[in-house]
Coordinates of C-alpha atoms in Angstrom, one line a residue:
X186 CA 15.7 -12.7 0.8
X187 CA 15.0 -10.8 3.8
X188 CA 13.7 -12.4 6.9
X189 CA 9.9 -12.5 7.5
X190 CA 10.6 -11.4 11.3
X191 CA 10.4 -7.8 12.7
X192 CA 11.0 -5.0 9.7
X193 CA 12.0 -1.3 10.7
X194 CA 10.8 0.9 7.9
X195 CA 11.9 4.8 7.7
X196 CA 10.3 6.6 5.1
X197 CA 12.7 8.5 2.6
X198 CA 13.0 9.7 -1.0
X199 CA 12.8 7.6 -3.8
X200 CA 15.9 8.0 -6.2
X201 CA 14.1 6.5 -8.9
X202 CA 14.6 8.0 -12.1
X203 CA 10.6 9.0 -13.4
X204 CA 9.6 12.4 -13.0
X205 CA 9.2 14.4 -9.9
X206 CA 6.0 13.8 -8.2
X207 CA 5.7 11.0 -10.4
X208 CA 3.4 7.7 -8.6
X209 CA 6.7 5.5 -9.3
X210 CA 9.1 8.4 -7.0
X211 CA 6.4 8.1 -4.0
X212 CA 8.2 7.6 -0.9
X213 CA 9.6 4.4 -0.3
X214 CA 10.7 2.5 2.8
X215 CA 14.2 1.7 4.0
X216 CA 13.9 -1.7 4.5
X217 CA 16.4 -2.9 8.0
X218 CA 16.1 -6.7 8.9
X219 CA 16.2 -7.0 12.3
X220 CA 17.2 -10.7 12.1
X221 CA 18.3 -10.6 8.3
X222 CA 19.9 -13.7 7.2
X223 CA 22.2 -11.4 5.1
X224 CA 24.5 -9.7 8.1
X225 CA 24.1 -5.6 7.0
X226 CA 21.8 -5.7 4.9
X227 CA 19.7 -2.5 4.1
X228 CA 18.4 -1.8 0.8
X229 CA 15.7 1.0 -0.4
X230 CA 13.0 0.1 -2.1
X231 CA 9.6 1.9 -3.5
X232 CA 7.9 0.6 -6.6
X233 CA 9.6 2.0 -9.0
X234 CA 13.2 0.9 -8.1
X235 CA 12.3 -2.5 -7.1
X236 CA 11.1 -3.2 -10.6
X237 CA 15.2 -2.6 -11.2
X238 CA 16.6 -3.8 -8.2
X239 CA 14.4 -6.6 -7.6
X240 CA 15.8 -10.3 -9.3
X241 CA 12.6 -12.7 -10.0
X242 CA 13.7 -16.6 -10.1
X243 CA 10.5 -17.8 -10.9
X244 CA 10.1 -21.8 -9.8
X245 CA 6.4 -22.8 -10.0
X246 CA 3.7 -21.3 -12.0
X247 CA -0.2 -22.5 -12.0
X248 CA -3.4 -21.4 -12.8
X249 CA -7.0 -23.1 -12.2
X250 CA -10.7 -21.8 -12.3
X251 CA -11.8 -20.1 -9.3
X252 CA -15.8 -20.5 -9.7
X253 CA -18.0 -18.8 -6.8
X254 CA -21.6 -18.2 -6.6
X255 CA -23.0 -14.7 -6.1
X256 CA -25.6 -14.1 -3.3
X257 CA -28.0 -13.4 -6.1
X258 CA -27.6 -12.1 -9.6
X259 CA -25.6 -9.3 -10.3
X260 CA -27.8 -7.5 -13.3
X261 CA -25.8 -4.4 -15.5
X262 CA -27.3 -3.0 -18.3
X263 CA -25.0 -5.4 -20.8
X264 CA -24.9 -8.3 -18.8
X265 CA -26.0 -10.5 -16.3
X266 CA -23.5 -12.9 -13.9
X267 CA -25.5 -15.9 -11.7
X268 CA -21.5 -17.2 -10.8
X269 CA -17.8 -15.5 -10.5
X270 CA -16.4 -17.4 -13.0
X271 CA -12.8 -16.8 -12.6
X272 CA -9.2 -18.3 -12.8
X273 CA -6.9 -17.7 -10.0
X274 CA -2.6 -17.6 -10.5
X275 CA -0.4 -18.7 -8.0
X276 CA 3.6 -18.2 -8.8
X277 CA 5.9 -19.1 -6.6
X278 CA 9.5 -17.8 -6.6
X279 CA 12.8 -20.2 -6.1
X280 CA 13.2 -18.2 -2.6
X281 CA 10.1 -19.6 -1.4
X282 CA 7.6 -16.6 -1.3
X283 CA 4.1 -17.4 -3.1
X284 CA 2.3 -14.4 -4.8
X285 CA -1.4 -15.1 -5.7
X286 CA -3.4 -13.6 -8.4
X287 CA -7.3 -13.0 -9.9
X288 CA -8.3 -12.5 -13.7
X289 CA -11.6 -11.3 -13.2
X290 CA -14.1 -12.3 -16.3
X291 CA -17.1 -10.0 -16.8
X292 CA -18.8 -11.1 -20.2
X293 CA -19.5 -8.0 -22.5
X294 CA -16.7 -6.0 -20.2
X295 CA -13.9 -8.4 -20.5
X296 CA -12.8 -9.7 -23.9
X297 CA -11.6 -13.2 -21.8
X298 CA -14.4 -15.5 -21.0
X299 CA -13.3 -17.9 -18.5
X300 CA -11.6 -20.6 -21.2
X301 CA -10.0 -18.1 -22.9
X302 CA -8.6 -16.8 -19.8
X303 CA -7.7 -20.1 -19.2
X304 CA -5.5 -21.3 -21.9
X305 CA -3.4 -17.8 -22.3
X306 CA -2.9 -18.4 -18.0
X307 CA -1.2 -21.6 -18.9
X308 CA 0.4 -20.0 -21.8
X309 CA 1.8 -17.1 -19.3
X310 CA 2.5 -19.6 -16.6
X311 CA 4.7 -21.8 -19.0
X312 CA 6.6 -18.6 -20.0
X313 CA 7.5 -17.8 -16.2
X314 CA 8.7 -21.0 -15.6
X315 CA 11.2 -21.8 -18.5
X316 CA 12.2 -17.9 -17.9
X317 CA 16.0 -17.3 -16.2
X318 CA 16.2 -15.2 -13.4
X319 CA 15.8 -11.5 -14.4
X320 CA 14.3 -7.9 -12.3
X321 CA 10.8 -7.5 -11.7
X322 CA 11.0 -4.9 -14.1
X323 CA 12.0 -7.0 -16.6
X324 CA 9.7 -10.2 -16.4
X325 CA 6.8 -8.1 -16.0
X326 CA 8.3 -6.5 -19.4
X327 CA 8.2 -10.0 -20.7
X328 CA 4.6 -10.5 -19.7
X329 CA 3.1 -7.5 -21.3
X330 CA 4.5 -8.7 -24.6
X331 CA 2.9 -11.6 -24.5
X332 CA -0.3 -11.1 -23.1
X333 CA -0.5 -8.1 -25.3
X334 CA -3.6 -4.5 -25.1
X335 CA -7.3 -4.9 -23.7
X336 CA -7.3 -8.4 -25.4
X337 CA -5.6 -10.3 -22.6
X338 CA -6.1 -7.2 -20.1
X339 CA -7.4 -9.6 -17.3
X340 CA -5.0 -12.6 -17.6
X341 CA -2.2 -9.9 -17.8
X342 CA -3.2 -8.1 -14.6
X343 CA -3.9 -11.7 -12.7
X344 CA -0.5 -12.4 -13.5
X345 CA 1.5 -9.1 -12.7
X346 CA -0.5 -9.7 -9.2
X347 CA 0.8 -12.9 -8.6
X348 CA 4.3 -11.1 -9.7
X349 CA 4.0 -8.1 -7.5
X350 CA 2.9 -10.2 -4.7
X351 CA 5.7 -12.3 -4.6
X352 CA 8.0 -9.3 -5.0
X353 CA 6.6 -7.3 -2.0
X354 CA 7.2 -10.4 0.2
X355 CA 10.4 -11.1 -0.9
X356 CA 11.5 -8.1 0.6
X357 CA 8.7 -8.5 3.6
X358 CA 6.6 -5.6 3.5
X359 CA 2.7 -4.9 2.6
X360 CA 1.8 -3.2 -1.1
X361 CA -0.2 -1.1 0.2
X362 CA 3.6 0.5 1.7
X363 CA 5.3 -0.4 -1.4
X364 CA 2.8 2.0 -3.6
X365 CA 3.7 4.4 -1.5
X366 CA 2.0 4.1 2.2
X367 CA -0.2 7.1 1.9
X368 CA -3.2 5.0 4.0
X369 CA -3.7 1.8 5.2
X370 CA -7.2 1.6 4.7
X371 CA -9.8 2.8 2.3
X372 CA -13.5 2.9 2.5
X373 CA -15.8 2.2 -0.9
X374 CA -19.2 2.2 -1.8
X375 CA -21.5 -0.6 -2.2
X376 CA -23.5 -1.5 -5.3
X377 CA -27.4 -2.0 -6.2
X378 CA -27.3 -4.0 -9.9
X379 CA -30.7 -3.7 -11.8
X380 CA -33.3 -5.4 -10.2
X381 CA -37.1 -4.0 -8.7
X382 CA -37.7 -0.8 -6.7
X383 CA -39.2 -3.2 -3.7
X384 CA -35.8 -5.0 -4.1
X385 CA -33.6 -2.0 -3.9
X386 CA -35.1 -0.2 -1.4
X387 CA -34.4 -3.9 1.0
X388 CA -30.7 -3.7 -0.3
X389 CA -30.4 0.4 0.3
X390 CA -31.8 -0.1 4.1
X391 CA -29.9 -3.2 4.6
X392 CA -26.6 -1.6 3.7
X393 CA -27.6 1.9 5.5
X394 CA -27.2 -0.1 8.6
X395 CA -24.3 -2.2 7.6
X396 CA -22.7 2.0 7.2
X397 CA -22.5 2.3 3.7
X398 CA -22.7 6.0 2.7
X399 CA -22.5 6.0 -1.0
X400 CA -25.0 3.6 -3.0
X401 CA -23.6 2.6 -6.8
X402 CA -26.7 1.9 -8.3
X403 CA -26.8 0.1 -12.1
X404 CA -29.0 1.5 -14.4
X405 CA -29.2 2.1 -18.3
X406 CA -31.4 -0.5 -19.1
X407 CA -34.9 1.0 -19.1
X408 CA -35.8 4.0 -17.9
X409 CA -39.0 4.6 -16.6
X410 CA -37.8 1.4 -14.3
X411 CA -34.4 3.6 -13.2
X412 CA -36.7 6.3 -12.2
X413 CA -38.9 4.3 -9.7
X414 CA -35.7 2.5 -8.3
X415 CA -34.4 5.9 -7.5
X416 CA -36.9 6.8 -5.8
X417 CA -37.9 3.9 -3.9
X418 CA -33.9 4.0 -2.6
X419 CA -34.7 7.7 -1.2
X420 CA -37.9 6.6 0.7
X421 CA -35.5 4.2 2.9
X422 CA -31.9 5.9 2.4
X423 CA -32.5 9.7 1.6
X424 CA -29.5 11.3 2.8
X425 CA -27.2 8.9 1.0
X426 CA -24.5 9.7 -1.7
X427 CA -25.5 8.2 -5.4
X428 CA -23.1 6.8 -8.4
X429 CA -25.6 6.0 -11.1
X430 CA -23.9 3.4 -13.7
X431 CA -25.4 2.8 -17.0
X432 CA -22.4 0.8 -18.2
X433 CA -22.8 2.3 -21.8
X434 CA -27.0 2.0 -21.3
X435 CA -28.1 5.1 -22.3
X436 CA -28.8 7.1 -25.5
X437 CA -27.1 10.5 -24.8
X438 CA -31.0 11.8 -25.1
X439 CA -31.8 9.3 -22.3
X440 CA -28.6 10.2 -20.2
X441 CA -29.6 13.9 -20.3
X442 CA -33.4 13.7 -19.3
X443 CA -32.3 10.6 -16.4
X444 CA -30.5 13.9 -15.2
X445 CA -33.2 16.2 -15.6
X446 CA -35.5 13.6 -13.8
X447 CA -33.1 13.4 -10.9
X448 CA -32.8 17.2 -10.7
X449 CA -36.4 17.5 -10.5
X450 CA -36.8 15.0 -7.9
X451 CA -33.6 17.1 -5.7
X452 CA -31.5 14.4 -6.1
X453 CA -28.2 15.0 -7.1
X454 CA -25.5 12.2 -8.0
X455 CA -22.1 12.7 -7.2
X456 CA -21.0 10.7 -10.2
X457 CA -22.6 9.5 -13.0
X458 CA -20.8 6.6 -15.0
X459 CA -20.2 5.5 -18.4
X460 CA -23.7 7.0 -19.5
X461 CA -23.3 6.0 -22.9
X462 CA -21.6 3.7 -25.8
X463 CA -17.5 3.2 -25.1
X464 CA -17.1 4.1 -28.8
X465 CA -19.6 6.8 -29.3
X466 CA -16.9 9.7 -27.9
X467 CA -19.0 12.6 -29.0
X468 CA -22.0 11.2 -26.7
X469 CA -20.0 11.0 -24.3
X470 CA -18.4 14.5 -24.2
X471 CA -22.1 15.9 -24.7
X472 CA -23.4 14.2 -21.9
X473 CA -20.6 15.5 -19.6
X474 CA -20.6 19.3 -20.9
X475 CA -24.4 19.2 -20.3
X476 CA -23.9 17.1 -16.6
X477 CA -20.8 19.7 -15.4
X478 CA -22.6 22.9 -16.6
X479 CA -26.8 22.5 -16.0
X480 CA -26.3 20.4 -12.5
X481 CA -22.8 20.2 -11.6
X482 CA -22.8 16.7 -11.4
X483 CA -19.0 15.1 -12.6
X484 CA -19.0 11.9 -15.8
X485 CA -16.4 8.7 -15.6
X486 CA -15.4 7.1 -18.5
X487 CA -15.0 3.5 -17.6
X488 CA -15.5 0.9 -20.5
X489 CA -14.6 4.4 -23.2
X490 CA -10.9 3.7 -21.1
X491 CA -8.9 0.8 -22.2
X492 CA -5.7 2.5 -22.7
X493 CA -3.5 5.1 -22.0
X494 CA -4.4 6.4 -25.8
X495 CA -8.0 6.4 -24.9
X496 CA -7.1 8.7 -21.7
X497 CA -5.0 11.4 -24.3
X498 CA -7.9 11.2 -26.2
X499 CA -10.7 12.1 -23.1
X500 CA -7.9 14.8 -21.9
X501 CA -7.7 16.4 -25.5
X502 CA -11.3 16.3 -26.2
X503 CA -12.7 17.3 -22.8
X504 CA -14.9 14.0 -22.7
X505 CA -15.1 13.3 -19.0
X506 CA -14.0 14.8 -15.7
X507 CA -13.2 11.2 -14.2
X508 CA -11.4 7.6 -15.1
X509 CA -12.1 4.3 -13.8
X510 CA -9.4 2.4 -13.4
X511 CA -9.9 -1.1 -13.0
X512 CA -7.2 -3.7 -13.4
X513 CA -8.9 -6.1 -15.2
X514 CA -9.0 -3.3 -18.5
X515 CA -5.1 -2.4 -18.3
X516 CA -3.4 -5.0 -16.4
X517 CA -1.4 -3.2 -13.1
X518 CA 1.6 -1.7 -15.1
X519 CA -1.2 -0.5 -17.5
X520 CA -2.9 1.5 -14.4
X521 CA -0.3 3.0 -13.0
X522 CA 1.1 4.5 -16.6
X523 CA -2.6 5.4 -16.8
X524 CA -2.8 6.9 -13.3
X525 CA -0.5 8.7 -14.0
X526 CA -1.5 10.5 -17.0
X527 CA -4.6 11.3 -15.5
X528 CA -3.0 13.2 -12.2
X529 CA -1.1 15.0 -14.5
X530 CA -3.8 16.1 -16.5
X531 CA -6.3 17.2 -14.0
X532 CA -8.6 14.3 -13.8
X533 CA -10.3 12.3 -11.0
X534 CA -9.7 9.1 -10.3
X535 CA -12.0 6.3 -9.4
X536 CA -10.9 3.1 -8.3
X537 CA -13.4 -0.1 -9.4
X538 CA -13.2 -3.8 -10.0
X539 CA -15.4 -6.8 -12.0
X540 CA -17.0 -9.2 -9.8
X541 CA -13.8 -10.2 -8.1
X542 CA -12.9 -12.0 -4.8
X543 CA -10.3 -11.0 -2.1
X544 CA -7.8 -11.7 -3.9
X545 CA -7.8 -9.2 -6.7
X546 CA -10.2 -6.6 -4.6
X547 CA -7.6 -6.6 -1.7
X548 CA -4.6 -6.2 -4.7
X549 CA -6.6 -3.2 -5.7
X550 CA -7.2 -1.9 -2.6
X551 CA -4.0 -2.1 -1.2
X552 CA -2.6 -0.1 -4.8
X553 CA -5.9 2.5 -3.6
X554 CA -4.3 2.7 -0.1
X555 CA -0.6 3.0 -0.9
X556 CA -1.3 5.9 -3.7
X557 CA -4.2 7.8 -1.8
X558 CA -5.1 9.5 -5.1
X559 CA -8.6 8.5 -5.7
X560 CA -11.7 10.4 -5.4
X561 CA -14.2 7.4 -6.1
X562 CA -13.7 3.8 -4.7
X563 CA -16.2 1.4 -5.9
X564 CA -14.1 -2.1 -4.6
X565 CA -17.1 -3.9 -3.0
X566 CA -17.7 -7.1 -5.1
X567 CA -16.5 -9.8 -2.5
X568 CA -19.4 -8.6 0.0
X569 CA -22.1 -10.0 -2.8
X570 CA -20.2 -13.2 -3.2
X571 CA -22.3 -15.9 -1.1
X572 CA -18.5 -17.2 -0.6
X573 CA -15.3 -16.1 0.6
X574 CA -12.8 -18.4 -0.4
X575 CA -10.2 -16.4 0.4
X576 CA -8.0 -17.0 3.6
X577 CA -6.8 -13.9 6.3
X578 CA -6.2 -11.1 3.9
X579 CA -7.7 -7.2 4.6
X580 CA -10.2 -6.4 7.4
X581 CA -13.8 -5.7 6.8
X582 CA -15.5 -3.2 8.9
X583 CA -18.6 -2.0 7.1
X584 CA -17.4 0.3 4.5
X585 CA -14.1 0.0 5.6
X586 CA -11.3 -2.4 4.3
X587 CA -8.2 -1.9 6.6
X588 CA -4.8 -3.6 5.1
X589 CA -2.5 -5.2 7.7
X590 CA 0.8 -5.0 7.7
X591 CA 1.5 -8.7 6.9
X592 CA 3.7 -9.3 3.5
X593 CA 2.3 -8.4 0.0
X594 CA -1.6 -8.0 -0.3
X595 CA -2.2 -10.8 2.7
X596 CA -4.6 -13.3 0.8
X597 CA -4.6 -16.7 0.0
X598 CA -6.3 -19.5 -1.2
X599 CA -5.8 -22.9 -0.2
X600 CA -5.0 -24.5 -3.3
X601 CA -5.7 -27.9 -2.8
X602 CA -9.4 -26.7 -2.6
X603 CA -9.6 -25.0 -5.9
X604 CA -11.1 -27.2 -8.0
X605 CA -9.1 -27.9 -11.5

């Protein structure tokens, strides 16, 4: 293990063996230890070759609920959340360093409710700890079998947090360096869920002062009443940047004359999310040849992209210009594949989250940072929590979330407080 004192990092190439240009051969870091316990040593890593060069001795494992209330409810068109209701993963490794992660639970969104989630934590956490010693790329091999697909998406992305956590300060540097150190900061959006046009307009002028430029605003669940929202926001806020989110609301006739509404009003949106049912792929490539070519305005497929087969499929078929990637769908390893496949195809990214705390919002962030590939960031859950019970972790200025430089993503909880 190297020591937690002063690092000296040089950027260099990655010898790992993917593909040029590939997000696993981003530049990685030389790693010296100024006061190394191990005289000499120097190793390289980036992601991709610590997943071989890495060895995981995994000693405790745990999981518990991590239960917050929200400021006030957070209303989408297929659900409605009064409390995060999530379970948090701490692993610690044999060498001492603690990695911490979130499984987010959205009902309707996330196939885990929170008991679920639960038990197949346990399950994952009893794996780790009878596990021998093996590479990062291995354990997080074992860990995908066994929290399998979108079915245990969440729990599988909690744990490869706590994993990659514990990894990044084993060898004592940030994740937003070890994804590849592109930025150390990021700046998102801030969303509006569905609620009245007097109570948007309060949110859209309390959050123009606090500097937010770009307003995600939930819709899709009636829409004479998304109309009227809209335009109470522009009264208030009428030079900022819309994402309209219907979060599979919509009919595609509805999706088309919400646009045609807008475009009368002037307003154009610079995205315009999930308009209609995951499943229903020939909506949703309607609804984005008629968005792209009348107004110009891009479509992301969020819930319609659970997998990487799900991205071939919006590649071959031309069904959306933009994916969301959230980690709670695909699990880390999941997103980056999927990533990936979308760079090399010619799509945006966006970058967005369930109704997470620090924890898994600063994991994403930092993989946002270190990659610098994404067009959209929607990572803005923890400022509608009425509690922050994470400890030191990213900076919050506005907008802005700037990542630090201490060891993995820089969050913690104290676990003694989290109730069981």
């Amino acid at each position: 293990m190297l020591s937690s004192g002063l690092l000296q990092l040089s950027l260099q190439t990655n010898p790992f063996k993917h593909p040029k240009d590939s997000i696993f051969s981003r530049p990685c870091y030389t790693i010296k230890a100024m006061a190394a316990p191990i005289p000499g040593t120097e190793v390289s890593f980036g992601f991709g070759n610590l997943l071989e060069t890495l060895t995981v001795d995994v000693q405790r494992a745990e999981c518990r609920p991590l239960n917050v209330p929200l400021i006030s409810p957070f209303t989408i068109a297929s659900s409605r959340l009064d409390k995060v209701k999530n379970v948090a993963i701490r692993i610690e490794l044999k060498n001492g360093c603690v990695g911490w992660g979130e499984t987010p639970i959205l009902p309707f969104v996330t196939s885990e409710d929170q008991q679920t989630a639960l038990v197949k934590a346990r399950e994952a956490s009893e794996l780790l700890r009878s596990s021998p010693s093996m590479t990062l790329g291995s354990i997080l091999e074992e860990v995908g079998g066994f929290l399998p697909g979108h079915e245990f998406a969440s729990v599988r992305a909690g744990v490869e947090m706590a994993l990659i956590d514990s990894a990044a300060k084993s060898i004592g540097i940030p994740l937003w360096r070890l994804f590849g150190g592109v930025s150390n900061d990021i700046t998102t959006d801030i969303t509006i869920p569905i609620v009245s046009p007097v109570e948007a307009a309060e949110l859209a002028s309390k959050y123009r002062k606090q500097g937010f430029r770009t307003l995600k605003l939930k819709v899709g669940k009636n829409l004479k009443a998304d109309i009227e929202v809209l335009q109470a926001i522009r009264l208030v806020y009428p030079d900022c940047l819309f994402i309209l989110d219907a979060n599979e609301g919509y009919k595609p006739d509805e999706a088309i004359e919400v646009l045609e509404k807008l475009d009368e009003m002037g307003v154009i949106p610079i995205l315009f999310e999930q308009p209609v049912d995951r499943d229903d792929w020939e909506a949703l490539g309607h609804v984005t040849q008629i968005a792209k070519a009348k107004y110009g305005i891009s479509v992301a497929a969020d819930e319609s992209c659970r997998s990487i087969d799900d991205v071939k499929k919006i590649v071959k078929g031309n069904l959306a210009d933009v994916i969301n990637i959230k980690l709670a769908k695909v699990g880390v390893i999941g997103a980056l594949e999927i990533i990936e496949e979308a760079r090399l195809s010619g799509l945006d990214l966006m970058i967005g989250g369930m109704v997470e705390t620090r924890l898994a919002m600063g994991f994403a962030g930092h993989l946002a940072a270190g990659l610098g590939c994404f067009k959209y960031i929607d990572l803005d859950t923890p400022i509608l929590l009425s509690e922050d019970p994470v400890f030191e972790g990213y900076e919050v200025s506005g907008a802005v979330y700037k990542f630090t430089n201490a060891r993995g993503h820089g969050g913690f909880l104290h676990w003694e407080n989290v109730l069981w």
